[in-house]
Short mmCIF file of C-alpha atoms and ligand atoms in Angstrom, two decimals:
data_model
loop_
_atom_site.label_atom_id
_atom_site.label_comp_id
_atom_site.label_asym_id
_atom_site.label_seq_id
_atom_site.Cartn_x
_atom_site.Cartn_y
_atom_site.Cartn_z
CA UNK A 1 85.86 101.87 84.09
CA UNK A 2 88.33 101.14 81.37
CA UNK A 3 88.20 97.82 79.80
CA UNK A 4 91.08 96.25 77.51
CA UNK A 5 89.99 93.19 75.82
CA UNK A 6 92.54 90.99 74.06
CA UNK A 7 94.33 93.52 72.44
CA UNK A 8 96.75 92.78 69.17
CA UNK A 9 99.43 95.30 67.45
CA UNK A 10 102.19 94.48 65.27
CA UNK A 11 104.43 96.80 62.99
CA UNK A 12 106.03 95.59 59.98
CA UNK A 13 104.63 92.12 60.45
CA UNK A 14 106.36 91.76 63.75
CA UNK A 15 103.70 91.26 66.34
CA UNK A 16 104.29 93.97 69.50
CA UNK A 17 101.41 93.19 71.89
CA UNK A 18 99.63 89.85 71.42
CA UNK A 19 95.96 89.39 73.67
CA UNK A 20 96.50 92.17 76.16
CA UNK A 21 93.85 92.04 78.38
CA UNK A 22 93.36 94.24 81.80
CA UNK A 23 91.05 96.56 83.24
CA UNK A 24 91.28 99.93 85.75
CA UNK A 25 88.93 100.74 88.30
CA UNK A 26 87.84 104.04 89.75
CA UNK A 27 90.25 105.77 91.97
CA UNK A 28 92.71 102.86 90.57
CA UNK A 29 96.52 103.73 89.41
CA UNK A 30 97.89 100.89 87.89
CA UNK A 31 101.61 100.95 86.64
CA UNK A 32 102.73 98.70 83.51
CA UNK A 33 106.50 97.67 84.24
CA UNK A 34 108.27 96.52 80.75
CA UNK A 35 111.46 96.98 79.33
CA UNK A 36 112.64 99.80 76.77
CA UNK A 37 110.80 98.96 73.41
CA UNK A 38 108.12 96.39 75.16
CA UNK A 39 104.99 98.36 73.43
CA UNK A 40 104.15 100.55 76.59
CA UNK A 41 103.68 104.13 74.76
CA UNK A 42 102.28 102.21 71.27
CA UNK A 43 99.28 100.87 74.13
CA UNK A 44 98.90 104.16 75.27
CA UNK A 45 98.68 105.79 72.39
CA UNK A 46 95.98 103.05 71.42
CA UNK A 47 94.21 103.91 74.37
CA UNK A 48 94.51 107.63 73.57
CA UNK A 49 92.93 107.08 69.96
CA UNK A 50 96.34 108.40 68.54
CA UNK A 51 96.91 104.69 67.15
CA UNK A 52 94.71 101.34 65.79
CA UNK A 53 94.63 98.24 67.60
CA UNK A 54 94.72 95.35 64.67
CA UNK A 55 92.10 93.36 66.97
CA UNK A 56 90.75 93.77 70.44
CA UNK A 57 88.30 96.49 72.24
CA UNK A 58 89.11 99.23 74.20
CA UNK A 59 85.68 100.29 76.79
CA UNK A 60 85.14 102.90 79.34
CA UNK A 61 82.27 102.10 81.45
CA UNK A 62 81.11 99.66 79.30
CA UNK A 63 81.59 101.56 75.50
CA UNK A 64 83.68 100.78 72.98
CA UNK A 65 85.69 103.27 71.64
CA UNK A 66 86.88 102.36 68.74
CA UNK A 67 84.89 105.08 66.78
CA UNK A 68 85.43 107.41 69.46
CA UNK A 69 88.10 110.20 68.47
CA UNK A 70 91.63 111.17 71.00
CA UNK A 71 89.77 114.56 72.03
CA UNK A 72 85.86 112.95 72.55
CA UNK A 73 87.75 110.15 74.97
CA UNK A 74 88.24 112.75 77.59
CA UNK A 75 91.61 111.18 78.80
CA UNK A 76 94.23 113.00 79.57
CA UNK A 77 98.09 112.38 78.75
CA UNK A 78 101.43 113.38 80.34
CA UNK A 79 104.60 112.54 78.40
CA UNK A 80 108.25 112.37 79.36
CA UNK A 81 109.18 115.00 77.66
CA UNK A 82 106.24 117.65 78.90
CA UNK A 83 104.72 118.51 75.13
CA UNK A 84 104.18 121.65 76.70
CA UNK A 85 103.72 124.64 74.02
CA UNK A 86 106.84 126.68 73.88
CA UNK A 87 105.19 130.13 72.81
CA UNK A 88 102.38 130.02 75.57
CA UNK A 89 102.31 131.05 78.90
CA UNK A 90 101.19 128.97 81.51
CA UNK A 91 98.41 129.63 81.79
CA UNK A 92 97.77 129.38 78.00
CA UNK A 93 99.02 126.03 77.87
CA UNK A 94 96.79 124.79 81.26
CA UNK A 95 93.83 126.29 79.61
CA UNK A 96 94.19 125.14 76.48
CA UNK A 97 92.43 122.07 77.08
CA UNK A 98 89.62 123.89 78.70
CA UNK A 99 89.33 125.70 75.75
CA UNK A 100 89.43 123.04 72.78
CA UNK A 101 86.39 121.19 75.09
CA UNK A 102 84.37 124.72 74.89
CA UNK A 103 84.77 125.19 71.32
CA UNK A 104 83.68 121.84 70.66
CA UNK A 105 80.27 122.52 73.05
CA UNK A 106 80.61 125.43 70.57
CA UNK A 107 80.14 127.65 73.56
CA UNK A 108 82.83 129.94 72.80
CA UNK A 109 82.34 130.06 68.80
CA UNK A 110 80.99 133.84 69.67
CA UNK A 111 83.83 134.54 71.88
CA UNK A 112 84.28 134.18 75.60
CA UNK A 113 81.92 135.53 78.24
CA UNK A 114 83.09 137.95 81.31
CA UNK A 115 81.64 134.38 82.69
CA UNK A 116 83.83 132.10 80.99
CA UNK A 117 86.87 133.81 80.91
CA UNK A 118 86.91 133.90 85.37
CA UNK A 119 85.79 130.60 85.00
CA UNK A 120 89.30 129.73 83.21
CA UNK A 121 91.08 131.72 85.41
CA UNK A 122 89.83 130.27 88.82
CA UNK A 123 90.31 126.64 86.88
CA UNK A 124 94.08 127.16 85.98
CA UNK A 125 94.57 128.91 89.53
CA UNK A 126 93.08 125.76 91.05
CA UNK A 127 95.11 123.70 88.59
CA UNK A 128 97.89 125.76 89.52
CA UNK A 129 97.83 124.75 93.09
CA UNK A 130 97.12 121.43 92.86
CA UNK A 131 100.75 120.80 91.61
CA UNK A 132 102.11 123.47 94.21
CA UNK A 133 102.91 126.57 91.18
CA UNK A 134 100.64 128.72 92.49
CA UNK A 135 100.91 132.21 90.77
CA UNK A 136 102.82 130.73 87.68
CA UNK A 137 100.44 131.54 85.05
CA UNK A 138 102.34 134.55 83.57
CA UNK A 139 105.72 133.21 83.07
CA UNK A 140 107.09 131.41 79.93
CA UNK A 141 107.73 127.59 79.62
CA UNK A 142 111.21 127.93 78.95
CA UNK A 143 111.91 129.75 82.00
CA UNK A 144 110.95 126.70 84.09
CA UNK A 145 112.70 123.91 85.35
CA UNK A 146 112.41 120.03 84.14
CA UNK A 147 110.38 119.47 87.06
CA UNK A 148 108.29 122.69 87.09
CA UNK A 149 107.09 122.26 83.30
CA UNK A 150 106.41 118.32 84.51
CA UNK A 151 104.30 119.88 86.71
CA UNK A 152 102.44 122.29 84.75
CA UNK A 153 101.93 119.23 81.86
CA UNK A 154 100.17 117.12 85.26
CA UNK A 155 98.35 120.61 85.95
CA UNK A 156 97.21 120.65 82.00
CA UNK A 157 96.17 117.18 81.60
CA UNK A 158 94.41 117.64 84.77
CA UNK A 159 92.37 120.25 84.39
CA UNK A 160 89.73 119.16 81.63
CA UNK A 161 88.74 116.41 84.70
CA UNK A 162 89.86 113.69 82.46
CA UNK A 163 87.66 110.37 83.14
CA UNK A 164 91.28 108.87 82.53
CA UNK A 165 94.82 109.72 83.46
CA UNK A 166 97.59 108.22 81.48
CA UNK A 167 101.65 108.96 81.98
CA UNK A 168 104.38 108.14 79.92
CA UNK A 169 107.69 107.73 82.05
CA UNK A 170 106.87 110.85 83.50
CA UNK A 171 110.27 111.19 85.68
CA UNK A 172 112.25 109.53 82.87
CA UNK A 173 114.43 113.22 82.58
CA UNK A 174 114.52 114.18 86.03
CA UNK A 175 116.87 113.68 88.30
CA UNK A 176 116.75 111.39 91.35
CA UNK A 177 115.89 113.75 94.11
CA UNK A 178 113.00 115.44 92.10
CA UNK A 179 111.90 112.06 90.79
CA UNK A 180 110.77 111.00 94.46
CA UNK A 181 109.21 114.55 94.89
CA UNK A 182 106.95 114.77 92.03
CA UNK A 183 106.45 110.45 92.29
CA UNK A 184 105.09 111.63 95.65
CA UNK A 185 103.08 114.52 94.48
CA UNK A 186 101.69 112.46 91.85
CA UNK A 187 100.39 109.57 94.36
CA UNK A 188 98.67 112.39 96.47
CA UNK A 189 96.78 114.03 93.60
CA UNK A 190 95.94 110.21 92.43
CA UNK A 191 94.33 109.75 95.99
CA UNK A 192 92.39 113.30 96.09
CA UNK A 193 91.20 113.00 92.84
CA UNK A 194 90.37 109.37 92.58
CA UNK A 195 90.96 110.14 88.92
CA UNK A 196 91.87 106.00 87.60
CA UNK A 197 95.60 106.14 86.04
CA UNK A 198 97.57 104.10 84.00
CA UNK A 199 101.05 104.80 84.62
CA UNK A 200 103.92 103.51 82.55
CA UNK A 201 107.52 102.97 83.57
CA UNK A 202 110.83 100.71 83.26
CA UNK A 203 111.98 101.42 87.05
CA UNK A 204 110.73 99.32 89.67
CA UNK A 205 111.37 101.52 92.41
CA UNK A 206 108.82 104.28 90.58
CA UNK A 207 106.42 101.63 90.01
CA UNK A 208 106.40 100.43 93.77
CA UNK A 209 105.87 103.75 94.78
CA UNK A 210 102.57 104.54 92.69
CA UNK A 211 100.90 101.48 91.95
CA UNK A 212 97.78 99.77 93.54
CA UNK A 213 98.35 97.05 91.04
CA UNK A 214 101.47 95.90 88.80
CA UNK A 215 101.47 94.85 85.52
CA UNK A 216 104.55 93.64 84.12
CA UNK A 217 104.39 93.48 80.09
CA UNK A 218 107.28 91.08 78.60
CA UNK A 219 107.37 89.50 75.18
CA UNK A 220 104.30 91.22 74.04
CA UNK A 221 101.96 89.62 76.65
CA UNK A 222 101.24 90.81 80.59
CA UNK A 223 102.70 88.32 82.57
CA UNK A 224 102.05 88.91 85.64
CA UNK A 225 98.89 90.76 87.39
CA UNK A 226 99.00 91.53 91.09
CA UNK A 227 98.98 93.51 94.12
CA UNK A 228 102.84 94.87 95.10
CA UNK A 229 102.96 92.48 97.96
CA UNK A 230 102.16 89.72 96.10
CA UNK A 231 104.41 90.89 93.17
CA UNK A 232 107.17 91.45 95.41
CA UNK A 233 106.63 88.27 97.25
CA UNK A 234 106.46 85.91 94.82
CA UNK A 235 107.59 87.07 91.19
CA UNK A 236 106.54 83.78 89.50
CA UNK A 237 109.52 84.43 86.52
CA UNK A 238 112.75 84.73 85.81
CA UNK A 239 112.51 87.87 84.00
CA UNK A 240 109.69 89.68 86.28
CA UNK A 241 112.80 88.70 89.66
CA UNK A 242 115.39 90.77 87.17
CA UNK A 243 112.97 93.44 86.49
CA UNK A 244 112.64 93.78 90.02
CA UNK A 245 116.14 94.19 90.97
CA UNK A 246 116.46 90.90 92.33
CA UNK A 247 119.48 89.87 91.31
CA UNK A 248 119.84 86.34 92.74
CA UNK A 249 118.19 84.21 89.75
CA UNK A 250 120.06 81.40 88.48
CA UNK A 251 120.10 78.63 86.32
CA UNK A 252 119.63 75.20 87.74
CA UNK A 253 118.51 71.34 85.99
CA UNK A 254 116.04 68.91 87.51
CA UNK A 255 117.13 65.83 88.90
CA UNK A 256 115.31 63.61 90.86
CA UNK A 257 111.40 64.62 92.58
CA UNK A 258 110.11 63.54 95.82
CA UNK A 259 106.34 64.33 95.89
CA UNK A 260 106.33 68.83 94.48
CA UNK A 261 109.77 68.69 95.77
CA UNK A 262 112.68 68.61 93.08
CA UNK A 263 116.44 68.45 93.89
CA UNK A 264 118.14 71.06 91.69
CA UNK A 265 121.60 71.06 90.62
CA UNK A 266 122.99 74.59 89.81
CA UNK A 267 126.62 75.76 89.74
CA UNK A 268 126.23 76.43 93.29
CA UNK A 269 125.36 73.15 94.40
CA UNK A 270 122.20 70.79 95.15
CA UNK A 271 119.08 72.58 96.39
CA UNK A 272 116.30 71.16 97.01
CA UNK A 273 113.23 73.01 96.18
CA UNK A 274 109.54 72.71 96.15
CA UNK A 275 107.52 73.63 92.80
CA UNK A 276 104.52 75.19 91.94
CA UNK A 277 104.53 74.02 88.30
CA UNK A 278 105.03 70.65 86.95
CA UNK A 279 108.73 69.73 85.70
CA UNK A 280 110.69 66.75 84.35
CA UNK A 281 114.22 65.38 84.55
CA UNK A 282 116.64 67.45 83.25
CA UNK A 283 114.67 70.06 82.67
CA UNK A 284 116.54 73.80 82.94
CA UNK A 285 114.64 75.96 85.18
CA UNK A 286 115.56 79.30 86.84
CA UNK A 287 116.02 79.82 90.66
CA UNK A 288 115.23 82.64 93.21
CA UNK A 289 118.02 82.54 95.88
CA UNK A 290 116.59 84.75 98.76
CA UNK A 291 118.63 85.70 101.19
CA UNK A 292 117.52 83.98 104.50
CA UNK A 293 116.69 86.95 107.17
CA UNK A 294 119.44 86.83 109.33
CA UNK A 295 122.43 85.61 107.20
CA UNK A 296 125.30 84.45 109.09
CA UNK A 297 128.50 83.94 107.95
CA UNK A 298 131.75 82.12 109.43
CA UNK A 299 132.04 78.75 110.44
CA UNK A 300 129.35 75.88 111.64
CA UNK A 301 126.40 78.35 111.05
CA UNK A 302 123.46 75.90 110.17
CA UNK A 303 120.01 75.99 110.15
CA UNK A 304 116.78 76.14 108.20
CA UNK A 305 116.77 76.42 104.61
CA UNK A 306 120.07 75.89 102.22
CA UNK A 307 123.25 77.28 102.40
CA UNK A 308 125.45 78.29 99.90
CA UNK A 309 129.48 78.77 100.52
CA UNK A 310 131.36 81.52 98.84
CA UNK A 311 134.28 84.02 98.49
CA UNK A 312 133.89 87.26 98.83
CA UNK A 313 134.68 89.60 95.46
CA UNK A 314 133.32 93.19 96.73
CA UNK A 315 132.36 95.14 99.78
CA UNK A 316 129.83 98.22 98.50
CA UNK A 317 127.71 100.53 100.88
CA UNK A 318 124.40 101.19 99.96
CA UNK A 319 122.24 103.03 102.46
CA UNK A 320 121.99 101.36 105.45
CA UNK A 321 123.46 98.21 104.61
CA UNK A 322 126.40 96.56 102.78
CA UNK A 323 126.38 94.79 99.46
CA UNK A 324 128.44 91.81 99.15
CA UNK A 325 129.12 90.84 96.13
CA UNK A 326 129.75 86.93 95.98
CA UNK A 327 131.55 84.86 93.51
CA UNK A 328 129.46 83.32 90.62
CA UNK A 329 127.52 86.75 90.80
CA UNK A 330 125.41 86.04 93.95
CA UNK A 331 124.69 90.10 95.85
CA UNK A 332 123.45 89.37 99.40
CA UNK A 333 122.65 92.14 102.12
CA UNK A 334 124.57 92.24 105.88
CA UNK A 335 125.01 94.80 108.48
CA UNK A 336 128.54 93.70 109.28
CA UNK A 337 131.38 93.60 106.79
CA UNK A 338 133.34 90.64 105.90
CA UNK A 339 136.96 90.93 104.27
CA UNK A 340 137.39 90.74 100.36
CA UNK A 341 138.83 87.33 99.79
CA UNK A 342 136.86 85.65 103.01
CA UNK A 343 134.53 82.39 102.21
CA UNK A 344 131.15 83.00 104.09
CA UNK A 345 128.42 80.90 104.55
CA UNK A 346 124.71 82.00 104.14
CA UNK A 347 121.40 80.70 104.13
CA UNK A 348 119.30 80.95 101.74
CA UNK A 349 115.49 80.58 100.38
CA UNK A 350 115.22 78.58 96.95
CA UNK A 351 111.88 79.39 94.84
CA UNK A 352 111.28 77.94 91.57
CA UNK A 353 110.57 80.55 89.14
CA UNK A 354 109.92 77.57 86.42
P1 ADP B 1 108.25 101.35 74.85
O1 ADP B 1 107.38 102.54 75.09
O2 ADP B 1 107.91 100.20 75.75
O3 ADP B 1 109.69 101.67 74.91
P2 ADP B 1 107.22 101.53 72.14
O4 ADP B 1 105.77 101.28 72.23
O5 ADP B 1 107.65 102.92 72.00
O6 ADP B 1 107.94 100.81 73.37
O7 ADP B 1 107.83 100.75 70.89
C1 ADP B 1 107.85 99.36 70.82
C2 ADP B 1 108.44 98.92 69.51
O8 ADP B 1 107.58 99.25 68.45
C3 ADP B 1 109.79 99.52 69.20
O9 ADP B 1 110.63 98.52 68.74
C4 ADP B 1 109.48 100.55 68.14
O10 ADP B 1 110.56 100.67 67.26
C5 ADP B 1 108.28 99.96 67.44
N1 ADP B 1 107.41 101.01 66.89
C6 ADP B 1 106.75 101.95 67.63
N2 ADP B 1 106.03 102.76 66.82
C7 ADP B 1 106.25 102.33 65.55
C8 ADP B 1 105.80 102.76 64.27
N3 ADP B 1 104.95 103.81 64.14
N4 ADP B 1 106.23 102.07 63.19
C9 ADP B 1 107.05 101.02 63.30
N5 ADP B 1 107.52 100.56 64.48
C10 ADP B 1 107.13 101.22 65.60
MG1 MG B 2 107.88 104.49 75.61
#
């Protein structure tokens, strides 16, 4: 379906996206996880037509559209902050797509037809209750909530049956409780309408929820492709750990190999870890400490794996679970609480992140 090939943008000189490369598939939702001033709305609005791509091709089903203007692309767009049209109605604003894509068929250059105009109307109704407003379409746009106008921007972008869906931190000025709502409404209408989406975000958990595929964009390059299992599983770098909340990466140098296996000295002693990529002596490398599944702490517990020895700085609960905040900066996970102060012992997965 839609086909980014190798895709360059810089402004001012600086370069912002170097060789992007990635494609969507019908019925796909894809999310791209980057940081705050990564490029994520400047590729969107290059796959919109609102901006130029210096180099690289942008295809649907197999056509470049480079000479193809925002309105002929038939995507549709939903933006953090709705863009909905203060002076119309509802139902003004869901049909105004429907309408712009008439008058270009010049079908309604000699007004609307009796046909036409119930044609609208059962459109936005359907539109309408698709994002669960039904009977909205005479009230005003500032008489909604943050979540009800999100809403009714989905319902508009939805209703000209884009080929293309595209969101821009959608749930960015929501609050928590009505993020997971709409994030959920969202996936649902993905999966009935098999409509291929791009969504873009900075938050993990949003991106966990929605996606079929991740794509992490750092440093002006994707870095990382893959399903959220594998993602989740296995990271592959420093920064992609981080973005995913996982907050046990730390520094460590090479010291000696035995076959893929490298002994790693870090502040919080000797691990020995096996490697994926090739390394050398002394080389600085980041570390995934995972915490093994069942942790236990207090004296002579040994076992699989490595173990790390540390005093306890904080006791937080979160959920179901307490976070223990270890010295050095380590966060592990337990069920029971230890005392502020104690030294525990836990055992823990090492991955080279390289
Ligand atoms: P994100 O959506 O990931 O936060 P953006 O694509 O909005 O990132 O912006 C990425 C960077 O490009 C920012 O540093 C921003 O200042 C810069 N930028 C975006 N648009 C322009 C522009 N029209 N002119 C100059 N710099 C821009
Ligand atoms: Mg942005």
């Amino acid at each position: 379906m839609l086909e980014i090939r190798d895709l360059f943008k810089s402004y001012e000189n600086k370069p912002l996206l170097r060789g992007i490369s990635f494609s969507v598939s019908q019925g796909e939702t894809i999310c791209l996880l980057g940081a705050s001033g990564s490029g994520k709305s400047t590729l969107l609005r290059m796959i919109a037509g609102l901006e130029f791509p210096e180099s690289g091709q942008i295809l649907f089903n197999k056509i470049d559209l480079a000479q193809t203007p925002p309105h002929a692309r038939d995507f549709g767009l939903v933006f953090q902050d709705y863009g909905l049209f203060p002076h119309l109605n509802i139902f003004d604003n869901i049909a105004f797509g429907l309408k712009m894509k008439a008058l270009e068929s010049s079908s309604l250059l000699l007004g609307m037809s009796r046909q036409q105009a119930v044609g609208l109307q059962s459109r936005v109704a359907e539109m309408l209750e698709l994002v669960n407003l039904q009977g909205f379409e005479k009230r005003k746009v500032t008489d909604l909530s943050g979540g009800e106008q999100q809403r009714v921007a989905l319902a508009r972008a939805l209703a000209p049956s884009p080929r293309l869906l595209m969101f821009d931190e959608p749930l960015g000025a929501l609050d928590k409780s009505l993020k997971e709502d709409l994030l959920n409404q969202i996936r649902a209408i993905l999966h009935k309408t098999k409509i291929p989406a791009i969504y873009v975000t900075h938050d993990q958990d949003e991106a966990f929820t929605i996606a079929d595929r991740i794509l992490f964009l750092h440093d002006g390059e994707i870095i990382r492709d893959g399903m959220p299992d594998e993602v989740w599983t296995n990271p592959k770098s420093a920064w992609a750990a981080r973005m995913l909340g996982m907050g046990n990466v730390i520094e460590g140098r090479m010291q000696k190999a035995e076959g893929r296996r490298w002994k790693v000295k870090t502040s919080f002693g000797v691990f020995n870890v096996k490697c994926e990529h090739k390394h050398s002596v002394d080389e600085k490398v980041s570390l995934l400490l995972k915490q093994s599944p069942s942790p236990v702490f207090g004296r002579g517990a040994r076992g699989e794996g490595d173990e790390i020895k540390l005093k306890v700085e904080d006791v937080l609960f979160k959920q179901d679970q307490l976070q223990v905040k270890l010295r050095g900066g380590l966060v592990i996970h337990l069920k029971e609480a230890p005392k502020v102060g104690q030294i525990i012992r836990v055992k823990v997965q090492v991955e080279c992140l390289a």
